[in-house]
Short mmCIF file of C-alpha atoms in Angstrom, two decimals:
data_model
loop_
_atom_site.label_atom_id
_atom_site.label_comp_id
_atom_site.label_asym_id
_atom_site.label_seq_id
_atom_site.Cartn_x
_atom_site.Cartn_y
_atom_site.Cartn_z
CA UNK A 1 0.00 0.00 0.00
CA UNK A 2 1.20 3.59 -0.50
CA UNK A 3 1.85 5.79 2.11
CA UNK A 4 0.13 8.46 1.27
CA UNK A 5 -2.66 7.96 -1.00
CA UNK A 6 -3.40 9.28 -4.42
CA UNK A 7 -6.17 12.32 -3.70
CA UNK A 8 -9.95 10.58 -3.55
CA UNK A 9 -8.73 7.52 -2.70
CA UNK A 10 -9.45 5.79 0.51
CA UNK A 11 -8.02 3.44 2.81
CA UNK A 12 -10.35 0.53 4.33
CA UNK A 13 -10.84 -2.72 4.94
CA UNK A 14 -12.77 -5.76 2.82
CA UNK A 15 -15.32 -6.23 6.10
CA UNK A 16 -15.80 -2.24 5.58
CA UNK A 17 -17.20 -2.57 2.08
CA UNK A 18 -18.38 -5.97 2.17
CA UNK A 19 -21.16 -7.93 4.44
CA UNK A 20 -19.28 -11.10 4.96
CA UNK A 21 -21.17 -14.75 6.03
CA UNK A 22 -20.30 -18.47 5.89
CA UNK A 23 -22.18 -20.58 4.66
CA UNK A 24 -23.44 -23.80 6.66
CA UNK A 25 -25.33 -27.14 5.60
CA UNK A 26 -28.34 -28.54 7.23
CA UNK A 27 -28.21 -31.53 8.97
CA UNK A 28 -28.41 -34.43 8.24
CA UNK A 29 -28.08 -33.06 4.88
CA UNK A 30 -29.14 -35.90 2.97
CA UNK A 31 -32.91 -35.37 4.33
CA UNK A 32 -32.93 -31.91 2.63
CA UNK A 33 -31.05 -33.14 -1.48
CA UNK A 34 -33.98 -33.11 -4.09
CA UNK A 35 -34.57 -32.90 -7.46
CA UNK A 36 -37.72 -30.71 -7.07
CA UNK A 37 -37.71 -28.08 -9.50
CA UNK A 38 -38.83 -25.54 -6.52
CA UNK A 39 -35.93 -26.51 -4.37
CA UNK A 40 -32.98 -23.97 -3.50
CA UNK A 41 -29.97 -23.81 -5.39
CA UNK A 42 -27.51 -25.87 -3.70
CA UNK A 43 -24.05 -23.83 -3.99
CA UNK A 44 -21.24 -26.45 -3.52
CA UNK A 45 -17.09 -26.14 -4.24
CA UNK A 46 -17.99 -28.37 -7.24
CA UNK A 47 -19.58 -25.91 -8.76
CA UNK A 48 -17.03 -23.68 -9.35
CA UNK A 49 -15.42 -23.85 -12.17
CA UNK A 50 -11.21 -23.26 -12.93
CA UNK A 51 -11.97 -22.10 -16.42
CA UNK A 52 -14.73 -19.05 -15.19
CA UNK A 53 -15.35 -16.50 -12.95
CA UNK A 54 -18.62 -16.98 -12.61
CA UNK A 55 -21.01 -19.63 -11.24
CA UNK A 56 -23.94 -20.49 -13.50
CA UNK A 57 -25.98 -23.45 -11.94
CA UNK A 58 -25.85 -26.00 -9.35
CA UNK A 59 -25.82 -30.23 -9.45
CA UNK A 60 -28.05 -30.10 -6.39
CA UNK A 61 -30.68 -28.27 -5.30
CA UNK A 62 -32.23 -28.19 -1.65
CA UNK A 63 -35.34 -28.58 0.17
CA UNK A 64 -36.78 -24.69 1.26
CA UNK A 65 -37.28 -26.63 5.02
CA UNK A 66 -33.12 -27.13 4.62
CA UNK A 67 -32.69 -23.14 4.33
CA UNK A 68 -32.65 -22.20 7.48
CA UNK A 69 -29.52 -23.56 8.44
CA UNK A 70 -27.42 -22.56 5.50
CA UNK A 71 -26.83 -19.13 4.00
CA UNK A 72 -28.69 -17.86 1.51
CA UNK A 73 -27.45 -15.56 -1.35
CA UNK A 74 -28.34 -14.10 -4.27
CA UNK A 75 -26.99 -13.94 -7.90
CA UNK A 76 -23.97 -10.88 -7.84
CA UNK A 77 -22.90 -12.15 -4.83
CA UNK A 78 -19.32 -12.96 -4.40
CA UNK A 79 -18.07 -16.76 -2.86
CA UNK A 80 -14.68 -17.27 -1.77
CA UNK A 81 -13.35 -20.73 -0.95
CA UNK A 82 -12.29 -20.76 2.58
CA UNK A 83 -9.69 -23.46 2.34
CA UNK A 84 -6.14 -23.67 1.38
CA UNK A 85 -7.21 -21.86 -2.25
CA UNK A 86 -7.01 -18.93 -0.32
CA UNK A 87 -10.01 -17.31 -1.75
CA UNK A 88 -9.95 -17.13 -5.35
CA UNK A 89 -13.38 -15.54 -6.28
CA UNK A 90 -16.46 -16.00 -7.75
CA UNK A 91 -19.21 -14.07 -8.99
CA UNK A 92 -22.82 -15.67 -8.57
CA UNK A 93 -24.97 -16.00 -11.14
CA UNK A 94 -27.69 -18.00 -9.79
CA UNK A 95 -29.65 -17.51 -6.28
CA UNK A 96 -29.43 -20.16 -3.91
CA UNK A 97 -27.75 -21.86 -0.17
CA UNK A 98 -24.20 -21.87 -0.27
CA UNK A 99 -21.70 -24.84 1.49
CA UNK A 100 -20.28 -24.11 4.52
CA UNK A 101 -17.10 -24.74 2.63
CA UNK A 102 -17.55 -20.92 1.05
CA UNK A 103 -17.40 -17.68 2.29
CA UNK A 104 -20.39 -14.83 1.05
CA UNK A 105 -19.35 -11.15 0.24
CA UNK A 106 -22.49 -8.96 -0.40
CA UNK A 107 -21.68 -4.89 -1.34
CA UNK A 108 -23.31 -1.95 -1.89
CA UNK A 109 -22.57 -1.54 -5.94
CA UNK A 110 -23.13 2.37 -5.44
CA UNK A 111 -19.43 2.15 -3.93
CA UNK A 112 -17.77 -0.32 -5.55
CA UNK A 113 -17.74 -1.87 -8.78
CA UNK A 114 -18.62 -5.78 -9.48
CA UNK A 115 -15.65 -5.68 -11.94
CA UNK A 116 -13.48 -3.82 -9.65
CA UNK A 117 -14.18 -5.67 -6.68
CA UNK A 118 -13.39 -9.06 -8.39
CA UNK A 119 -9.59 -8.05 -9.66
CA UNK A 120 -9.61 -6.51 -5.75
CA UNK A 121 -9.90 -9.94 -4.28
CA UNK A 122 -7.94 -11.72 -6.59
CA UNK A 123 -5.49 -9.14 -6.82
CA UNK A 124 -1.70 -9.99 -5.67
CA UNK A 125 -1.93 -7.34 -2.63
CA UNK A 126 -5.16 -9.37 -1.80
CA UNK A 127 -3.44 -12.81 -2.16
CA UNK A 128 -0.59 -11.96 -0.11
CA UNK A 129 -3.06 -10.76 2.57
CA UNK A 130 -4.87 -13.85 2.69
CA UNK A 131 -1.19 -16.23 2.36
CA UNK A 132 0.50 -13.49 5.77
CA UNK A 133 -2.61 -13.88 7.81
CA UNK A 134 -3.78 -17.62 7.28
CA UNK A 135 0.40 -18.06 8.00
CA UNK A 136 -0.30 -17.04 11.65
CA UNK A 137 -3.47 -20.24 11.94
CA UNK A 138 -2.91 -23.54 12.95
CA UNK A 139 -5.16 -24.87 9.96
CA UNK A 140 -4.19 -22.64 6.96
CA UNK A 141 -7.72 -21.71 6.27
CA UNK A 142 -9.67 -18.26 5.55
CA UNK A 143 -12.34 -17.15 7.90
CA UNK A 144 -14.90 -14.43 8.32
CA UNK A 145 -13.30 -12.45 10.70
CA UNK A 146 -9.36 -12.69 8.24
CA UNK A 147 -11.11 -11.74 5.50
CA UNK A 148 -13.13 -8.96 6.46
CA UNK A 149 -9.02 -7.60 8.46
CA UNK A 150 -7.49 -7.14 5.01
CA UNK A 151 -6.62 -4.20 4.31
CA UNK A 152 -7.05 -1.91 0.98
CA UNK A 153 -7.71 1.10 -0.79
CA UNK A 154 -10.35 2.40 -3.02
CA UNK A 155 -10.44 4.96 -5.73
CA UNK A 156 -13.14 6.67 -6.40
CA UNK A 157 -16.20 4.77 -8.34
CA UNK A 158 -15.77 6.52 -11.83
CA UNK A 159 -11.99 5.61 -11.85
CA UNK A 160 -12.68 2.03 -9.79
CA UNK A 161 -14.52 1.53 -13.42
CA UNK A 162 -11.65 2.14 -15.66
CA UNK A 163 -9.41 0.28 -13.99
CA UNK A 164 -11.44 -2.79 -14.37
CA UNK A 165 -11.99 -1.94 -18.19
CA UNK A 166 -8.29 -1.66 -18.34
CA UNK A 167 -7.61 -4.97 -16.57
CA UNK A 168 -9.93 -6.99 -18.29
CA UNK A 169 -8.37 -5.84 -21.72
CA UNK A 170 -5.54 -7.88 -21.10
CA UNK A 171 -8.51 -11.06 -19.58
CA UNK A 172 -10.20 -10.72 -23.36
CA UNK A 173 -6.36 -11.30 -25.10
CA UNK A 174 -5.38 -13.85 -22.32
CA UNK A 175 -9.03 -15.60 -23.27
CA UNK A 176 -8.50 -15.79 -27.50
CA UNK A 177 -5.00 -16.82 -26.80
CA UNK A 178 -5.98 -19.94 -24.86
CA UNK A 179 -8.81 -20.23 -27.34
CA UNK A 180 -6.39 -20.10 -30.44
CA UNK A 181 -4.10 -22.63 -28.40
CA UNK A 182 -6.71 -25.31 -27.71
CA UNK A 183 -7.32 -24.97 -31.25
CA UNK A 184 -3.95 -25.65 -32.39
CA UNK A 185 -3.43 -28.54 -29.96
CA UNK A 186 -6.82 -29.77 -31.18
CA UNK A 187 -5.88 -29.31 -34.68
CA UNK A 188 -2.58 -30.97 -33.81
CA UNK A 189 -4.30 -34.29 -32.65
CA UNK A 190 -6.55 -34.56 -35.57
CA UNK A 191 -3.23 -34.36 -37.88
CA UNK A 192 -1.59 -36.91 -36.20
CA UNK A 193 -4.19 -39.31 -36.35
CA UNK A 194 -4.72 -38.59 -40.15
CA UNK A 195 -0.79 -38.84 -40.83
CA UNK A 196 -0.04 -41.91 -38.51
CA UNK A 197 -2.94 -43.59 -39.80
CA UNK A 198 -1.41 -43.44 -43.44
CA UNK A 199 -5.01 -41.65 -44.04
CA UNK A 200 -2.84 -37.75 -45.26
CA UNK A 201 -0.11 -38.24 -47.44
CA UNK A 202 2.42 -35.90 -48.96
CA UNK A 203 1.72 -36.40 -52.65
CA UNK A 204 5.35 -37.38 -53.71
CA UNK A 205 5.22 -40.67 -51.47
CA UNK A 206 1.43 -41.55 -52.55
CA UNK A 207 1.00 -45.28 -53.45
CA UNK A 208 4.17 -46.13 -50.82
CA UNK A 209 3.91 -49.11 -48.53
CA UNK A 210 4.47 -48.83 -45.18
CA UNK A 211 5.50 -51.29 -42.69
CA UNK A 212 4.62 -52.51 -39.26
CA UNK A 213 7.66 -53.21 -37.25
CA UNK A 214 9.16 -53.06 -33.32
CA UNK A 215 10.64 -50.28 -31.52
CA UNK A 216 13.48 -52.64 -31.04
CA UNK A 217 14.14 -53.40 -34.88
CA UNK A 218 14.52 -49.55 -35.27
CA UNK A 219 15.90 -48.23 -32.19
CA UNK A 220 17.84 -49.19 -29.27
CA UNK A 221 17.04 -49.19 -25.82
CA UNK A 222 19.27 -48.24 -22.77
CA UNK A 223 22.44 -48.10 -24.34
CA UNK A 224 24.69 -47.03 -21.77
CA UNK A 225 23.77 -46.71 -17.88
CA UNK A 226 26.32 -45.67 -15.48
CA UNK A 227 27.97 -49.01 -13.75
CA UNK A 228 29.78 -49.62 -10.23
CA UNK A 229 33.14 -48.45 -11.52
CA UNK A 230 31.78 -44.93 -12.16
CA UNK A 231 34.07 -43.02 -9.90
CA UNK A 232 32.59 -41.10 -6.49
CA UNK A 233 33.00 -37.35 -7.55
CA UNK A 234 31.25 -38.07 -10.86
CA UNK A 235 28.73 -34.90 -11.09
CA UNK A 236 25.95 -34.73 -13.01
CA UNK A 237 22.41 -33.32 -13.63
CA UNK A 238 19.57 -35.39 -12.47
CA UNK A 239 16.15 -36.37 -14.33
CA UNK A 240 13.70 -37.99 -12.26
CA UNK A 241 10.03 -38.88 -13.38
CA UNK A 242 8.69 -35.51 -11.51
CA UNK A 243 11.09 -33.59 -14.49
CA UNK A 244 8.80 -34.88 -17.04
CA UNK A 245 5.86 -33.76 -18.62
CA UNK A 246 4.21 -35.01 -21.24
CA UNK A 247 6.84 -33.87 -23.95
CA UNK A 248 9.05 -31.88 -22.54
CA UNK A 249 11.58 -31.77 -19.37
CA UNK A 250 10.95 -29.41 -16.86
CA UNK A 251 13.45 -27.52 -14.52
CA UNK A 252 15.21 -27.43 -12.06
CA UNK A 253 16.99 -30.64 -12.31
CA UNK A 254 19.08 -31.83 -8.94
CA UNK A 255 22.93 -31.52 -9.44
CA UNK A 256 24.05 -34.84 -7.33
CA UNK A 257 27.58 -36.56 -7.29
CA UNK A 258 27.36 -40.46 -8.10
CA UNK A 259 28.35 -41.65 -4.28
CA UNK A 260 25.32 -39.69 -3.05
CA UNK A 261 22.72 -40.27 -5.55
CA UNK A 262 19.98 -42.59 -5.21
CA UNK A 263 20.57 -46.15 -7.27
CA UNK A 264 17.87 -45.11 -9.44
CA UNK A 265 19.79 -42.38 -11.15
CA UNK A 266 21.91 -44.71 -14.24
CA UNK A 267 20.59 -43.63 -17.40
CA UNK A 268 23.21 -42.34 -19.77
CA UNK A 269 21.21 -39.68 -22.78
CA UNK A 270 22.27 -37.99 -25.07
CA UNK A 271 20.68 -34.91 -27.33
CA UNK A 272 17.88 -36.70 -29.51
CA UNK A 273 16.95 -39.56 -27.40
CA UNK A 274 13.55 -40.59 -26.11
CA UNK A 275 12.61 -40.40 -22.85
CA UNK A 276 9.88 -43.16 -21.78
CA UNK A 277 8.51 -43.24 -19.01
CA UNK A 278 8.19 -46.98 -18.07
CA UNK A 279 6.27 -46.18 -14.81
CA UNK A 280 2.41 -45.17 -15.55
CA UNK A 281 3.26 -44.65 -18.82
CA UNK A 282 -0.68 -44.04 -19.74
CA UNK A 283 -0.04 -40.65 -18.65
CA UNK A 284 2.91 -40.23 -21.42
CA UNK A 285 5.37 -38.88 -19.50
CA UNK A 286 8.11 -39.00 -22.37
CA UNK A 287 10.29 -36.23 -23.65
CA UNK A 288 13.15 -35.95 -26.24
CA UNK A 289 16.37 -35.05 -25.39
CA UNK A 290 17.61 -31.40 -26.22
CA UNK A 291 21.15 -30.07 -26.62
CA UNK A 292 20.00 -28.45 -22.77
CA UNK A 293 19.69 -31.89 -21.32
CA UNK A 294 22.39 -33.61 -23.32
CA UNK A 295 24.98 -35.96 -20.62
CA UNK A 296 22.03 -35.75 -17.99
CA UNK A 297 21.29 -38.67 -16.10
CA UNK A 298 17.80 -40.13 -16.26
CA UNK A 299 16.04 -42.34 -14.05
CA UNK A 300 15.90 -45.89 -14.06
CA UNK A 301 11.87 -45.08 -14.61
CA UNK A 302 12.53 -44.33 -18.48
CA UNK A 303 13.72 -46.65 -20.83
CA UNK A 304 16.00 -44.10 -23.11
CA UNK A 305 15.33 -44.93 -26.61
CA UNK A 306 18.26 -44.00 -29.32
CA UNK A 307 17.40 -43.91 -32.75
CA UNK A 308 18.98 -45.85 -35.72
CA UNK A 309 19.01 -44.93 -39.44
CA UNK A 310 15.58 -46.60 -40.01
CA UNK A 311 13.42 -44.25 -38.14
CA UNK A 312 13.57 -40.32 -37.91
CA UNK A 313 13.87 -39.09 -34.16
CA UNK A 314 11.04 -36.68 -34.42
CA UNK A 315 8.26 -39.14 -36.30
CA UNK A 316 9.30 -41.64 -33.00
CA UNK A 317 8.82 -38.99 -30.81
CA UNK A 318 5.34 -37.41 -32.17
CA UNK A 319 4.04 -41.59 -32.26
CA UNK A 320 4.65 -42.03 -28.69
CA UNK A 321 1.60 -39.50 -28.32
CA UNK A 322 -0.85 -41.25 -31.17
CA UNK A 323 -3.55 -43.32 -30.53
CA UNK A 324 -1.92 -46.61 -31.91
CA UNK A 325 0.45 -46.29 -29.13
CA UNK A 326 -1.80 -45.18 -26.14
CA UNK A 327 -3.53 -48.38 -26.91
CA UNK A 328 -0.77 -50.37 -26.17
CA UNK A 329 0.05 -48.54 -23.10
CA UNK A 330 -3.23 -49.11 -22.05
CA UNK A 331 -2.97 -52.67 -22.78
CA UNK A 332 0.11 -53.33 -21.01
CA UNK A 333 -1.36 -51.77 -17.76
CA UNK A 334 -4.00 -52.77 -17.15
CA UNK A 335 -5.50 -55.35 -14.49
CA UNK A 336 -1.62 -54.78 -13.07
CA UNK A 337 -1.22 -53.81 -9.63
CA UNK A 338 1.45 -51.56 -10.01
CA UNK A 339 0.75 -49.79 -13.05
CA UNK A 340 4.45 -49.96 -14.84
CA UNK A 341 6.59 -51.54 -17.66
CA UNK A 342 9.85 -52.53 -18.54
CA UNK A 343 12.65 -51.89 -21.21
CA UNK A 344 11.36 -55.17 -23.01
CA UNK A 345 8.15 -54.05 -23.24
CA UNK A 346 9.39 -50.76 -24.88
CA UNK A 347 10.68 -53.09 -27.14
CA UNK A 348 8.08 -54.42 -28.44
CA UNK A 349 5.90 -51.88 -29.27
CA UNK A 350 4.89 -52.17 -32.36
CA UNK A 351 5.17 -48.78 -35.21
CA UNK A 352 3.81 -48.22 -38.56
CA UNK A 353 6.76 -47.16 -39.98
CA UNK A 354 6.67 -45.31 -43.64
CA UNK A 355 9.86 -44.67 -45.54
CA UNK A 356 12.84 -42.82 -43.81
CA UNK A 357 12.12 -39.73 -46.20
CA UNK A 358 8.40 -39.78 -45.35
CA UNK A 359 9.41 -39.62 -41.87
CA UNK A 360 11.07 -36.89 -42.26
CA UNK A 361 8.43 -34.90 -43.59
CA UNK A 362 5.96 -36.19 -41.10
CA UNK A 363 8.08 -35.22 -37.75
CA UNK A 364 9.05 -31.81 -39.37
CA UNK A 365 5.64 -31.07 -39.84
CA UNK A 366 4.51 -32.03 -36.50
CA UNK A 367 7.68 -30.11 -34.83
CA UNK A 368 5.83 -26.92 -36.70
CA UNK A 369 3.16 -27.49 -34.82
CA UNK A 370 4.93 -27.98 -31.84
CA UNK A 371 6.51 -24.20 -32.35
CA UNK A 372 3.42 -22.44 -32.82
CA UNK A 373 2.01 -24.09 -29.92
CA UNK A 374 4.96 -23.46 -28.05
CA UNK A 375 4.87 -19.32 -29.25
CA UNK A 376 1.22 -19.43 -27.93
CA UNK A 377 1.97 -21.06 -24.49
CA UNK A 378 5.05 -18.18 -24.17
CA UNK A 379 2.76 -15.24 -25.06
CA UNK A 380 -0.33 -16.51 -22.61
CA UNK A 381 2.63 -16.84 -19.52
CA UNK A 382 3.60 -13.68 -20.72
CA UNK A 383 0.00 -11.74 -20.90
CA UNK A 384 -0.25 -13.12 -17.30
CA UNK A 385 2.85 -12.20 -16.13
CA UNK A 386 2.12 -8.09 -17.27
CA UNK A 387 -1.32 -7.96 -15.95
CA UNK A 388 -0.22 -9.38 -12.75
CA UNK A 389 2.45 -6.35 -12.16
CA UNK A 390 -0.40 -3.81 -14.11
CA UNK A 391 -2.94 -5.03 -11.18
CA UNK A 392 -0.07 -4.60 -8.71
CA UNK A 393 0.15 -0.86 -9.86
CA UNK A 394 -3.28 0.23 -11.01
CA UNK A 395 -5.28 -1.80 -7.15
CA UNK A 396 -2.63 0.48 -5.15
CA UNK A 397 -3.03 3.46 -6.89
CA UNK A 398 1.05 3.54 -7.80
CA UNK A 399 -0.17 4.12 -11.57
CA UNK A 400 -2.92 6.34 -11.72
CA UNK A 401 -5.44 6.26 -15.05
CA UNK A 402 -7.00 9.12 -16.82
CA UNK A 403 -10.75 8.11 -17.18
CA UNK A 404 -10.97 9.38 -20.43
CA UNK A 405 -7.84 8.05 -21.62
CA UNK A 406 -7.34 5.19 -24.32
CA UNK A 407 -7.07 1.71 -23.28
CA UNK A 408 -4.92 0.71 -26.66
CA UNK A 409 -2.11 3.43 -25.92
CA UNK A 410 -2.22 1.65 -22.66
CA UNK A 411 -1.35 -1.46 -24.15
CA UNK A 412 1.26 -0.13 -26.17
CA UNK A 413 2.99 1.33 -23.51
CA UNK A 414 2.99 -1.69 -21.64
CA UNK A 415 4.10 -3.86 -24.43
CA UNK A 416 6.32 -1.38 -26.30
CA UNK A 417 9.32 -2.92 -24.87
CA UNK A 418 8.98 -6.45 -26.34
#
C-alpha cells in the first residue's frame, strides 16, 4: 500500500465494504437433497469452475425446510473458498444456499464496482493478505473475521470503473490466446491421427507401402547406464520422473555426485533420445532429449530410446503421443497392480513405420506445430505475467489512469518494450 494515497482515494478494509457470512449445511443433509424443481440452489465447491469467474448453476438443489440452516445468497454475490485456495473468487450468477465450505461477500454496488471488486480480491496485494494472515493459523484456512481484516484502498467509483476496463483488456487477449491454443493442440491431434494412420499423405510418397515393425528393430534401448566403476566425484544433472511432462523436461533438475545419488539415477542420454517413461506410462510422461539436457542422467523409470538410421527421431517422438500407441500402453497396464513396464516391453511396441524420407516430412511437420504451440503457451505466460504487475500498480493506486484516456495506448505502452 502507499503511504500516502493518491487524492480521492481511501483506505479501508474488505469487512468495511463488504457484508461477509459463511455458509453452513443442514443436517443431516441428505434429508434436505432433491430434485424438485422448486428446491434452492444448492451452492457447492464443485460448482465452481477453474476455467470461469462466474457460477452459472448447481448439481443439487435443496429442500426450502433445509434453508434455514445454511446461507442464503443471491446472484452478484461474491463466494470465496475458505480453504487452502485462499479465496480465489467468484461471482454468482444464480440464487441459492451456499456450502459451509464458502465464504459470502455482499456490497453496496453504489461504492464499488462488481468488476473492480473481483480483480480486488484476486489481486496480488489481496493474495498476499490472505497467504500473511492464514500463515499465523494452525489450519491454513480463511475465515470471516481474516477476511473482512485485510486491508485496501479504493479509488473513487468513476476511476474504480476504468481500472477494471483496463484490466480486463488484457482477460479478453489472455481468453482468444488460450482459445487459439486449444485450437492448435486440437488441430494438432486430428493431424496426427490422419498422418499416422497413413489416411494424409504428402503427394510425392502416394502409393508407398508402409511397414509394421518393433521399436526394437529400429531403435535401441538403454544403451549405456552408469555401472559400479563410475568413480565417487562423478557430477551430473539429475532427471527424475517428476522432471517430465508429457513432452518436454521441466526444470530445475538436482545436481548430485554419483556416491550420493539414489541407485535409481543410471541412465546415460544424449541430445535426440527418447525419454519413456516406463512407470504409468498411460499418462505419457516421455520427452526428447535437447542439446539443454544432453549428458544428464535419467532415471531408471525411463527406458532411453536412441534412434537408428531406419526411423527419424522426431516421427518416434510425435508416435509415442498417437492413438496406436496409447492403446498399447493401455494394454500393457492394465488389471496390473502396479501400473508400470519394462525396457522389453518398450521393445516391443509395435510402429507403422513409412519410408525414412516420409518420416522426415511427417516429424518436421509435426515439430511446426509444436513451435506455434509453443509461441502461444510463451505469449499466454507472458499476458499473465504483465497484468499481474499492471494489477499490482493500477489496485494500489502507484499508476494512476486518466478516465478518459485510451485503453490501446495503454497497451502499447505496456508492451512497447517487447
Amino acid at each position: 500500500m502507499l503511504s500516502e494515497l493518491p487524492n480521492r482515494w481511501i483506505a479501508t478494509s474488505i469487512g468495511a465494504v463488504c457484508e461477509i457470512a459463511r455458509g453452513g449445511s443442514p443436517r443431516p443433509i441428505n434429508k434436505y437433497i432433491t430434485n424438485d424443481k422448486d428446491g434452492i440452489n444448492w451452492i457447492k465447491i464443485d460448482d465452481a469452475s477453474a476455467s470461469s469467474k462466474y457460477i452459472y448453476s448447481t448439481k443439487e438443489k435443496i429442500k426450502a425446510e433445509g434453508e434455514k440452516k445454511s446461507r442464503r445468497v443471491k446472484s452478484g454475490d461474491f463466494l470465496l473458498s475458505n480453504s487452502m485456495s485462499f479465496g480465489r473468487p467468484y461471482i454468482l450468477r444464480v440464487d441459492g444456499c451456499i456450502h459451509d465450505g464458502w465464504l459470502a461477500l455482499s456490497f453496496d454496488r453504489g461504492q464499488i464496482g462488481e468488476e473492480f471488486l473481483y480483480y480486488l480480491l484476486s489481486s496480488p496485494v489481496v493474495f498476499k493478505e490472505f497467504e500473511n494472515k492464514a500463515a499465523g493459523s494452525a489450519v491454513k484456512n480463511l475465515n470471516k473475521e481474516l477476511v473482512s481484516s485485510v486491508r485496501v484502498v479504493l479509488p473513487p467509483f468513476d476511476e474504480q470503473q476504468r481500472i477494471a476496463e483496463i484490466i480486463s483488456t488484457w482477460d479478453r487477449a489472455i481468453k482468444t490466446t488460450e482459445a487459439l491454443l486449444a485450437n492448435a493442440r486440437t488441430q494438432k491431434r486430428a493431424l496426427m491421427q490422419s498422418l499416422f494412420m497413413g489416411k494424409c499423405r504428402f503427394p510425392e510418397f502416394a502409393g508407398q507401402d508402409w511397414k509394421e515393425v518393433q521399436m526394437g528393430n529400429v531403435a535401441e534401448v538403454d544403451v549405456e547406464s552408469l555401472d559400479a566403476k563410475t568413480p565417487d566425484n562423478f557430477a551430473f544433472d539429475y532427471i527424475s520422473l517428476s522432471n517430465v511432462e508429457p513432452g518436454r523436461v521441466v526444470k530445475p533438475l538436482e545436481r548430485m555426485i554419483f556416491c550420493d545419488a539414489p541407485s535409481r539415477a543410471r541412465r546415460k542420454v544424449q541430445a535426440g533420445d527418447l525419454l519413456v517413461s516406463t512407470v504409468r506410462p498411460n499418462l505419457l510422461g516421455f520427452a526428447r532429449i535437447s542439446d539443454d539436457y544432453a549428458n544428464c542422467i535419467a532415471s531408471t523409470g525411463f527406458a532411453v530410446v536412441s534412434c537408428s538410421n531406419a526411423a527419424d527421431g522426431s516421427y518416434l517422438f510425435h508416435y509415442l503421443f498417437s492413438h496406436h500407441m496409447r492403446s498399447q500402453f493401455h494394454a500393457l497396464v492394465v488389471g496390473s497392480n502396479y501400473p508400470a513396464i519394462n525396457s522389453t516391453d518398450v521393445k516391443k511396441l509395435r510402429l507403422q513405420l513409412p519410408s525414412i524420407e516420409e518420416q522426415r516430412r511427417i516429424g518436421k511437420l509435426l515439430d511446426d506445430c509444436d513451435v506455434e504451440i509453443t509461441a502461444l503457451v510463451y505469449y499466454i505466460h507472458k499476458l499473465c505475467t504483465e497484468k499481474k504487475a499492471l494489477m499490482q500498480q493500477l489496485l494500489t493506486g502507484k499508476q494512476r489512469v486518466m478516465i478518459d484516456s485510451d485503453v490501446d495506448s495503454i497497451i502499447e505502452e505496456s508492451t512497447a518494450h517487447d
